PDB file of C-alpha atoms in Angstrom:
ATOM      1  CA  MET A   1       0.000   0.000   0.000  1.00 48.00           C
ATOM      2  CA  ALA A   2       1.205   3.521  -0.650  1.00 46.00           C
ATOM      3  CA  ARG A   3       2.271   5.535   2.365  1.00 57.00           C
ATOM      4  CA  ARG A   4       2.049   9.310   2.426  1.00 66.00           C
ATOM      5  CA  ARG A   5       4.249  11.646   4.385  1.00 75.00           C
ATOM      6  CA  THR A   6       3.125  11.811   8.016  1.00 88.00           C
ATOM      7  CA  PRO A   7       3.126  14.892  10.247  1.00 91.00           C
ATOM      8  CA  PRO A   8       6.455  15.620  11.971  1.00 94.00           C
ATOM      9  CA  LEU A   9       6.856  14.542  15.575  1.00 94.00           C
ATOM     10  CA  VAL A  10       7.820  17.446  17.805  1.00 93.00           C
ATOM     11  CA  ASP A  11      10.066  16.414  20.699  1.00 95.00           C
ATOM     12  CA  PRO A  12       9.044  12.740  20.414  1.00 97.00           C
ATOM     13  CA  LEU A  13       9.303  10.286  23.283  1.00 98.00           C
ATOM     14  CA  LEU A  14      11.618   7.445  22.267  1.00 98.00           C
ATOM     15  CA  SER A  15      10.749   4.102  23.831  1.00 98.00           C
ATOM     16  CA  VAL A  16      13.838   1.895  24.075  1.00 98.00           C
ATOM     17  CA  VAL A  17      13.091  -1.791  24.620  1.00 98.00           C
ATOM     18  CA  MET A  18      16.090  -3.756  25.872  1.00 98.00           C
ATOM     19  CA  PRO A  19      15.934  -7.552  26.258  1.00 98.00           C
ATOM     20  CA  ALA A  20      18.643  -8.824  28.604  1.00 97.00           C
ATOM     21  CA  TYR A  21      19.940 -12.314  29.286  1.00 97.00           C
ATOM     22  CA  ASN A  22      23.190 -12.993  31.165  1.00 97.00           C
ATOM     23  CA  GLU A  23      24.859  -9.648  30.418  1.00 97.00           C
ATOM     24  CA  ARG A  24      26.244  -8.740  33.852  1.00 97.00           C
ATOM     25  CA  ASP A  25      29.492  -7.351  32.410  1.00 96.00           C
ATOM     26  CA  THR A  26      27.765  -4.813  30.151  1.00 97.00           C
ATOM     27  CA  ILE A  27      24.284  -4.153  31.526  1.00 98.00           C
ATOM     28  CA  GLU A  28      25.027  -1.162  33.747  1.00 98.00           C
ATOM     29  CA  GLU A  29      27.150   0.614  31.144  1.00 98.00           C
ATOM     30  CA  ILE A  30      24.615   0.207  28.345  1.00 98.00           C
ATOM     31  CA  ILE A  31      21.735   1.406  30.539  1.00 98.00           C
ATOM     32  CA  ARG A  32      23.642   4.512  31.612  1.00 98.00           C
ATOM     33  CA  ARG A  33      24.597   5.242  28.007  1.00 98.00           C
ATOM     34  CA  VAL A  34      20.983   4.902  26.840  1.00 98.00           C
ATOM     35  CA  LEU A  35      19.722   7.247  29.539  1.00 98.00           C
ATOM     36  CA  ALA A  36      22.441   9.793  28.727  1.00 98.00           C
ATOM     37  CA  VAL A  37      21.298  10.239  25.101  1.00 98.00           C
ATOM     38  CA  PRO A  38      19.986  13.830  24.665  1.00 97.00           C
ATOM     39  CA  VAL A  39      16.449  12.879  23.608  1.00 97.00           C
ATOM     40  CA  ARG A  40      13.369  12.087  25.693  1.00 98.00           C
ATOM     41  CA  ILE A  41      13.789   8.425  26.640  1.00 98.00           C
ATOM     42  CA  GLU A  42      11.475   5.781  28.032  1.00 98.00           C
ATOM     43  CA  LEU A  43      13.670   2.764  28.814  1.00 98.00           C
ATOM     44  CA  ILE A  44      12.044  -0.631  29.279  1.00 98.00           C
ATOM     45  CA  VAL A  45      14.401  -3.472  30.242  1.00 98.00           C
ATOM     46  CA  VAL A  46      13.156  -7.060  30.122  1.00 98.00           C
ATOM     47  CA  ASP A  47      15.271  -9.610  31.969  1.00 98.00           C
ATOM     48  CA  ASP A  48      14.821 -13.037  30.384  1.00 98.00           C
ATOM     49  CA  GLN A  49      15.471 -15.021  33.589  1.00 97.00           C
ATOM     50  CA  SER A  50      19.215 -14.319  33.744  1.00 98.00           C
ATOM     51  CA  THR A  51      21.288 -16.682  35.878  1.00 97.00           C
ATOM     52  CA  ASP A  52      24.598 -14.793  36.084  1.00 97.00           C
ATOM     53  CA  GLY A  53      23.619 -11.925  38.381  1.00 97.00           C
ATOM     54  CA  THR A  54      22.241  -9.623  35.672  1.00 98.00           C
ATOM     55  CA  ARG A  55      18.808  -9.636  37.303  1.00 98.00           C
ATOM     56  CA  ASP A  56      20.236  -8.571  40.669  1.00 98.00           C
ATOM     57  CA  ILE A  57      22.113  -5.695  39.026  1.00 98.00           C
ATOM     58  CA  LEU A  58      18.953  -4.568  37.238  1.00 98.00           C
ATOM     59  CA  GLN A  59      16.878  -4.672  40.399  1.00 98.00           C
ATOM     60  CA  SER A  60      19.409  -2.468  42.173  1.00 98.00           C
ATOM     61  CA  LEU A  61      19.683   0.004  39.267  1.00 98.00           C
ATOM     62  CA  ALA A  62      15.992   0.413  38.381  1.00 98.00           C
ATOM     63  CA  PRO A  63      14.906   2.550  41.365  1.00 96.00           C
ATOM     64  CA  ALA A  64      17.894   4.897  41.122  1.00 96.00           C
ATOM     65  CA  LEU A  65      17.876   5.318  37.331  1.00 98.00           C
ATOM     66  CA  ALA A  66      14.093   5.303  36.906  1.00 95.00           C
ATOM     67  CA  PHE A  67      13.716   2.819  34.083  1.00 98.00           C
ATOM     68  CA  LYS A  68      10.967   0.211  33.825  1.00 98.00           C
ATOM     69  CA  LEU A  69      12.111  -3.303  34.671  1.00 98.00           C
ATOM     70  CA  LEU A  70      10.120  -6.366  33.624  1.00 98.00           C
ATOM     71  CA  LEU A  71      11.125  -9.817  34.888  1.00 98.00           C
ATOM     72  CA  GLN A  72      10.319 -12.858  32.785  1.00 98.00           C
ATOM     73  CA  PRO A  73       9.244 -15.853  34.899  1.00 96.00           C
ATOM     74  CA  ASN A  74      11.051 -18.253  32.551  1.00 96.00           C
ATOM     75  CA  ASN A  75      13.799 -17.976  29.955  1.00 96.00           C
ATOM     76  CA  ALA A  76      11.633 -17.642  26.844  1.00 96.00           C
ATOM     77  CA  GLY A  77      13.961 -15.987  24.293  1.00 95.00           C
ATOM     78  CA  LYS A  78      14.642 -12.580  22.775  1.00 95.00           C
ATOM     79  CA  GLY A  79      11.379 -12.445  20.839  1.00 96.00           C
ATOM     80  CA  ALA A  80       9.281 -13.189  23.910  1.00 97.00           C
ATOM     81  CA  ALA A  81      11.154 -10.542  25.905  1.00 98.00           C
ATOM     82  CA  LEU A  82      10.658  -7.973  23.162  1.00 98.00           C
ATOM     83  CA  ARG A  83       6.971  -8.731  22.837  1.00 98.00           C
ATOM     84  CA  ARG A  84       6.520  -8.206  26.565  1.00 98.00           C
ATOM     85  CA  GLY A  85       8.456  -4.957  26.419  1.00 98.00           C
ATOM     86  CA  PHE A  86       6.555  -3.744  23.350  1.00 98.00           C
ATOM     87  CA  ALA A  87       3.278  -4.166  25.243  1.00 98.00           C
ATOM     88  CA  GLU A  88       4.473  -1.562  27.788  1.00 98.00           C
ATOM     89  CA  VAL A  89       5.602   1.080  25.281  1.00 98.00           C
ATOM     90  CA  THR A  90       3.975   4.513  25.617  1.00 98.00           C
ATOM     91  CA  GLY A  91       6.229   6.635  23.374  1.00 98.00           C
ATOM     92  CA  ASP A  92       5.968   7.946  19.808  1.00 98.00           C
ATOM     93  CA  ILE A  93       8.893   5.957  18.385  1.00 98.00           C
ATOM     94  CA  VAL A  94      10.258   2.602  19.508  1.00 98.00           C
ATOM     95  CA  VAL A  95      13.758   1.195  19.037  1.00 98.00           C
ATOM     96  CA  ILE A  96      15.305  -2.138  20.005  1.00 98.00           C
ATOM     97  CA  GLN A  97      18.566  -2.027  21.971  1.00 98.00           C
ATOM     98  CA  ASP A  98      20.549  -5.156  22.830  1.00 96.00           C
ATOM     99  CA  ALA A  99      22.044  -5.317  26.319  1.00 96.00           C
ATOM    100  CA  ASP A 100      25.595  -5.897  25.097  1.00 93.00           C
ATOM    101  CA  LEU A 101      27.813  -3.108  23.764  1.00 94.00           C
ATOM    102  CA  GLU A 102      27.627  -3.960  20.048  1.00 93.00           C
ATOM    103  CA  TYR A 103      25.278  -1.068  19.187  1.00 95.00           C
ATOM    104  CA  SER A 104      25.807   2.569  20.181  1.00 96.00           C
ATOM    105  CA  PRO A 105      22.788   4.334  21.716  1.00 98.00           C
ATOM    106  CA  GLU A 106      24.556   7.634  21.021  1.00 98.00           C
ATOM    107  CA  GLU A 107      23.346   7.174  17.425  1.00 97.00           C
ATOM    108  CA  TYR A 108      19.633   7.325  18.320  1.00 98.00           C
ATOM    109  CA  PRO A 109      19.275  10.929  17.050  1.00 98.00           C
ATOM    110  CA  GLN A 110      20.429   9.869  13.561  1.00 97.00           C
ATOM    111  CA  LEU A 111      18.296   6.728  13.709  1.00 97.00           C
ATOM    112  CA  ILE A 112      15.048   8.583  14.459  1.00 98.00           C
ATOM    113  CA  GLU A 113      15.660  11.763  12.426  1.00 98.00           C
ATOM    114  CA  LEU A 114      13.683  10.718   9.340  1.00 97.00           C
ATOM    115  CA  ILE A 115      10.831   9.315  11.420  1.00 98.00           C
ATOM    116  CA  SER A 116      10.604  12.514  13.461  1.00 98.00           C
ATOM    117  CA  ALA A 117      10.527  14.552  10.250  1.00 97.00           C
ATOM    118  CA  GLY A 118       7.595  12.511   8.908  1.00 97.00           C
ATOM    119  CA  ARG A 119       9.618  11.096   6.007  1.00 96.00           C
ATOM    120  CA  ALA A 120       9.950   7.497   7.214  1.00 97.00           C
ATOM    121  CA  ASP A 121       7.849   4.994   9.111  1.00 97.00           C
ATOM    122  CA  VAL A 122      10.731   2.639   9.878  1.00 98.00           C
ATOM    123  CA  VAL A 123      14.510   3.099   9.920  1.00 98.00           C
ATOM    124  CA  TYR A 124      17.066   0.289  10.014  1.00 97.00           C
ATOM    125  CA  GLY A 125      20.577   0.940  11.273  1.00 96.00           C
ATOM    126  CA  SER A 126      22.820  -0.907   8.832  1.00 94.00           C
ATOM    127  CA  ARG A 127      26.050  -2.418  10.128  1.00 89.00           C
ATOM    128  CA  PHE A 128      27.400  -2.886   6.624  1.00 85.00           C
ATOM    129  CA  ILE A 129      27.248   0.681   5.335  1.00 85.00           C
ATOM    130  CA  GLY A 130      28.719   2.178   8.495  1.00 68.00           C
ATOM    131  CA  ARG A 131      31.804   1.823  10.664  1.00 70.00           C
ATOM    132  CA  HIS A 132      32.146  -1.656  12.059  1.00 62.00           C
ATOM    133  CA  ARG A 133      34.608  -3.893  13.801  1.00 66.00           C
ATOM    134  CA  VAL A 134      36.034  -6.553  11.484  1.00 62.00           C
ATOM    135  CA  PHE A 135      34.149  -9.583  12.807  1.00 64.00           C
ATOM    136  CA  LEU A 136      33.279 -13.196  12.010  1.00 67.00           C
ATOM    137  CA  PHE A 137      33.062 -14.132   8.315  1.00 71.00           C
ATOM    138  CA  THR A 138      30.542 -16.882   9.090  1.00 73.00           C
ATOM    139  CA  HIS A 139      28.331 -14.342  10.836  1.00 73.00           C
ATOM    140  CA  TYR A 140      28.671 -11.934   7.907  1.00 75.00           C
ATOM    141  CA  LEU A 141      27.877 -14.688   5.396  1.00 83.00           C
ATOM    142  CA  GLY A 142      24.777 -15.760   7.300  1.00 80.00           C
ATOM    143  CA  ASN A 143      23.550 -12.176   7.461  1.00 81.00           C
ATOM    144  CA  TRP A 144      24.220 -11.699   3.746  1.00 86.00           C
ATOM    145  CA  ILE A 145      22.249 -14.833   2.794  1.00 91.00           C
ATOM    146  CA  LEU A 146      19.277 -13.823   4.943  1.00 91.00           C
ATOM    147  CA  THR A 147      19.315 -10.272   3.602  1.00 93.00           C
ATOM    148  CA  VAL A 148      19.424 -11.453  -0.017  1.00 93.00           C
ATOM    149  CA  LEU A 149      16.527 -13.809   0.666  1.00 93.00           C
ATOM    150  CA  THR A 150      14.593 -10.909   2.199  1.00 93.00           C
ATOM    151  CA  ASN A 151      15.232  -8.746  -0.852  1.00 95.00           C
ATOM    152  CA  VAL A 152      14.114 -11.488  -3.241  1.00 96.00           C
ATOM    153  CA  LEU A 153      10.967 -12.362  -1.292  1.00 96.00           C
ATOM    154  CA  TYR A 154       9.885  -8.800  -0.504  1.00 95.00           C
ATOM    155  CA  ASN A 155      11.277  -6.981  -3.575  1.00 96.00           C
ATOM    156  CA  THR A 156      13.443  -4.558  -1.657  1.00 95.00           C
ATOM    157  CA  ILE A 157      17.102  -3.501  -1.348  1.00 94.00           C
ATOM    158  CA  LEU A 158      18.006  -3.826   2.326  1.00 94.00           C
ATOM    159  CA  SER A 159      21.663  -4.207   3.237  1.00 94.00           C
ATOM    160  CA  ASP A 160      21.157  -5.572   6.794  1.00 93.00           C
ATOM    161  CA  MET A 161      17.950  -7.395   7.678  1.00 92.00           C
ATOM    162  CA  GLU A 162      19.216  -8.875  10.957  1.00 89.00           C
ATOM    163  CA  THR A 163      20.316  -5.598  12.526  1.00 93.00           C
ATOM    164  CA  CYS A 164      19.128  -5.038  16.079  1.00 92.00           C
ATOM    165  CA  PHE A 165      18.692  -1.309  15.425  1.00 96.00           C
ATOM    166  CA  LYS A 166      15.164  -1.143  14.058  1.00 97.00           C
ATOM    167  CA  ALA A 167      13.325   2.102  14.877  1.00 98.00           C
ATOM    168  CA  MET A 168       9.694   2.653  13.972  1.00 98.00           C
ATOM    169  CA  ARG A 169       6.667   4.740  14.742  1.00 98.00           C
ATOM    170  CA  VAL A 170       4.693   3.101  17.527  1.00 98.00           C
ATOM    171  CA  ASP A 171       1.605   2.899  15.312  1.00 97.00           C
ATOM    172  CA  VAL A 172       3.656   0.690  12.959  1.00 97.00           C
ATOM    173  CA  LEU A 173       4.456  -1.642  15.848  1.00 98.00           C
ATOM    174  CA  ARG A 174       0.803  -1.740  16.885  1.00 97.00           C
ATOM    175  CA  SER A 175      -0.292  -2.661  13.352  1.00 96.00           C
ATOM    176  CA  MET A 176       1.135  -6.170  13.620  1.00 96.00           C
ATOM    177  CA  THR A 177       0.796  -9.168  15.887  1.00 96.00           C
ATOM    178  CA  LEU A 178       4.232 -10.610  16.630  1.00 97.00           C
ATOM    179  CA  ARG A 179       4.588 -14.298  17.468  1.00 95.00           C
ATOM    180  CA  SER A 180       8.290 -15.263  17.537  1.00 93.00           C
ATOM    181  CA  ASN A 181       9.913 -16.170  20.853  1.00 93.00           C
ATOM    182  CA  ARG A 182      13.569 -16.314  19.893  1.00 88.00           C
ATOM    183  CA  PHE A 183      15.746 -14.606  17.275  1.00 83.00           C
ATOM    184  CA  GLY A 184      13.048 -15.158  14.650  1.00 91.00           C
ATOM    185  CA  ILE A 185      11.615 -11.850  15.851  1.00 93.00           C
ATOM    186  CA  GLU A 186      14.008  -9.971  13.516  1.00 93.00           C
ATOM    187  CA  PRO A 187      12.854 -11.559  10.234  1.00 93.00           C
ATOM    188  CA  GLU A 188       9.245 -11.537  11.461  1.00 96.00           C
ATOM    189  CA  LEU A 189       9.368  -7.790  12.044  1.00 97.00           C
ATOM    190  CA  THR A 190      10.968  -7.238   8.652  1.00 96.00           C
ATOM    191  CA  ALA A 191       8.482  -9.434   6.800  1.00 96.00           C
ATOM    192  CA  LYS A 192       5.463  -7.735   8.336  1.00 96.00           C
ATOM    193  CA  ILE A 193       6.867  -4.231   7.858  1.00 97.00           C
ATOM    194  CA  PHE A 194       7.410  -4.774   4.137  1.00 96.00           C
ATOM    195  CA  LYS A 195       4.136  -6.621   3.586  1.00 95.00           C
ATOM    196  CA  ARG A 196       2.320  -3.597   5.002  1.00 94.00           C
ATOM    197  CA  GLY A 197       4.070  -1.214   2.632  1.00 95.00           C
ATOM    198  CA  TYR A 198       5.689   1.054   5.210  1.00 97.00           C
ATOM    199  CA  ARG A 199       8.354   3.548   4.171  1.00 97.00           C
ATOM    200  CA  VAL A 200      11.662   2.015   5.232  1.00 97.00           C
ATOM    201  CA  TYR A 201      15.028   3.776   5.234  1.00 97.00           C
ATOM    202  CA  GLU A 202      18.505   2.623   6.201  1.00 97.00           C
ATOM    203  CA  VAL A 203      21.165   4.736   7.886  1.00 97.00           C
ATOM    204  CA  PRO A 204      24.766   3.802   8.664  1.00 95.00           C
ATOM    205  CA  ILE A 205      25.601   2.869  12.242  1.00 95.00           C
ATOM    206  CA  THR A 206      28.701   1.897  14.180  1.00 92.00           C
ATOM    207  CA  TYR A 207      28.897  -1.793  15.034  1.00 90.00           C
ATOM    208  CA  ASP A 208      31.254  -3.314  17.577  1.00 87.00           C
ATOM    209  CA  GLY A 209      30.520  -6.984  16.967  1.00 72.00           C
ATOM    210  CA  ARG A 210      31.639  -9.565  19.473  1.00 53.00           C
ATOM    211  CA  GLY A 211      32.604 -13.222  19.125  1.00 54.00           C
ATOM    212  CA  TYR A 212      31.153 -16.300  20.793  1.00 50.00           C
ATOM    213  CA  ASP A 213      33.940 -16.231  23.365  1.00 53.00           C
ATOM    214  CA  GLU A 214      32.692 -12.756  24.311  1.00 49.00           C
ATOM    215  CA  GLY A 215      29.101 -13.875  24.846  1.00 49.00           C
ATOM    216  CA  LYS A 216      27.449 -13.870  21.410  1.00 54.00           C
ATOM    217  CA  LYS A 217      24.363 -16.087  21.551  1.00 56.00           C
ATOM    218  CA  ILE A 218      22.873 -16.382  18.040  1.00 64.00           C
ATOM    219  CA  THR A 219      23.842 -19.583  16.157  1.00 70.00           C
ATOM    220  CA  TRP A 220      23.392 -21.220  12.759  1.00 59.00           C
ATOM    221  CA  LYS A 221      20.225 -22.888  14.062  1.00 74.00           C
ATOM    222  CA  ASP A 222      18.659 -19.443  14.409  1.00 73.00           C
ATOM    223  CA  GLY A 223      19.582 -18.808  10.771  1.00 77.00           C
ATOM    224  CA  ILE A 224      17.458 -21.786   9.715  1.00 88.00           C
ATOM    225  CA  VAL A 225      14.552 -20.436  11.760  1.00 85.00           C
ATOM    226  CA  ALA A 226      15.034 -17.037  10.093  1.00 86.00           C
ATOM    227  CA  VAL A 227      14.772 -18.572   6.617  1.00 87.00           C
ATOM    228  CA  TRP A 228      11.566 -20.369   7.571  1.00 89.00           C
ATOM    229  CA  THR A 229      10.145 -17.203   9.137  1.00 90.00           C
ATOM    230  CA  LEU A 230      10.828 -15.120   6.029  1.00 92.00           C
ATOM    231  CA  LEU A 231       9.187 -17.734   3.814  1.00 92.00           C
ATOM    232  CA  LYS A 232       6.209 -18.263   6.116  1.00 91.00           C
ATOM    233  CA  TYR A 233       5.261 -14.611   6.462  1.00 90.00           C
ATOM    234  CA  ARG A 234       5.696 -13.951   2.759  1.00 92.00           C
ATOM    235  CA  PHE A 235       2.629 -16.097   2.157  1.00 85.00           C
ATOM    236  CA  THR A 236       0.669 -15.691   5.414  1.00 84.00           C
ATOM    237  CA  GLU A 237      -0.748 -12.786   7.437  1.00 75.00           C
TER     238      GLU A 237
END
C-alpha cells in the first residue's frame, strides 16, 4: 500500500526496549549510556530469567535510574522478551537495543531523524554501510544470505535485515501481531513491515561486533529459523 508523508513529531518520546539475558558485564554501562542520550527516553528493560547476576544488578539500578524493569518468569527468548516490552511502550517511536555493547545508543538521534521529520515509518541501522569492527566471516555470510533472501521475497534492497537497530513509529508496531519467541523476531518484524508497505530507510551505524567467546548467543540454528520465518510470512498474514 502507498504511504504518504506523516506529520512531523515534535520532541518525540523514544521508547527503548532492551531484552537482557546474562549480560552482567555490560548491563550497567549500556543502561547509563541509553539514559544519557539527549532525547526524551522511556527505557524498558526485560530480563529473560538471567542466571549470572544480571537480574540482581537490574533490580538495584531500576529505582535509582528510573527505568521500567520487567522480569520474565522463565527464559523464553529474545522475541518473547521484546513482545513483553513492546506491550508496555507509551512513546511515539520505539527502538530495540541489545544489552551488550555492540550497538551505540549515542546514534539514536540519527536513527530517528527521518521518522521525526515525517519522512519514514521505519529506519534500520545498517552495520554494513557504516563503521564496524572486522568480525566473524561466518556471521557476515549468514547475514548476507538472509538479507538477499529478504530482498528477493519482498522486492526490496536492504543491506542488513538482521540488525538489532530497528526504529519505527509506535503505530507501525501496533499494526502487527508478533509471534516469535527467539531470534526469529528480527525476520518476522521485517516481513510484516514490508508486507504492510511502510516507508523504510537505512542509515549507517557503528557496530562493535563480538565473538562467541565474548558472549554472542545467536547460532546457525537461528539462521534456519530465520529462513523459515521469512518464507512463512511472505505467504501468510
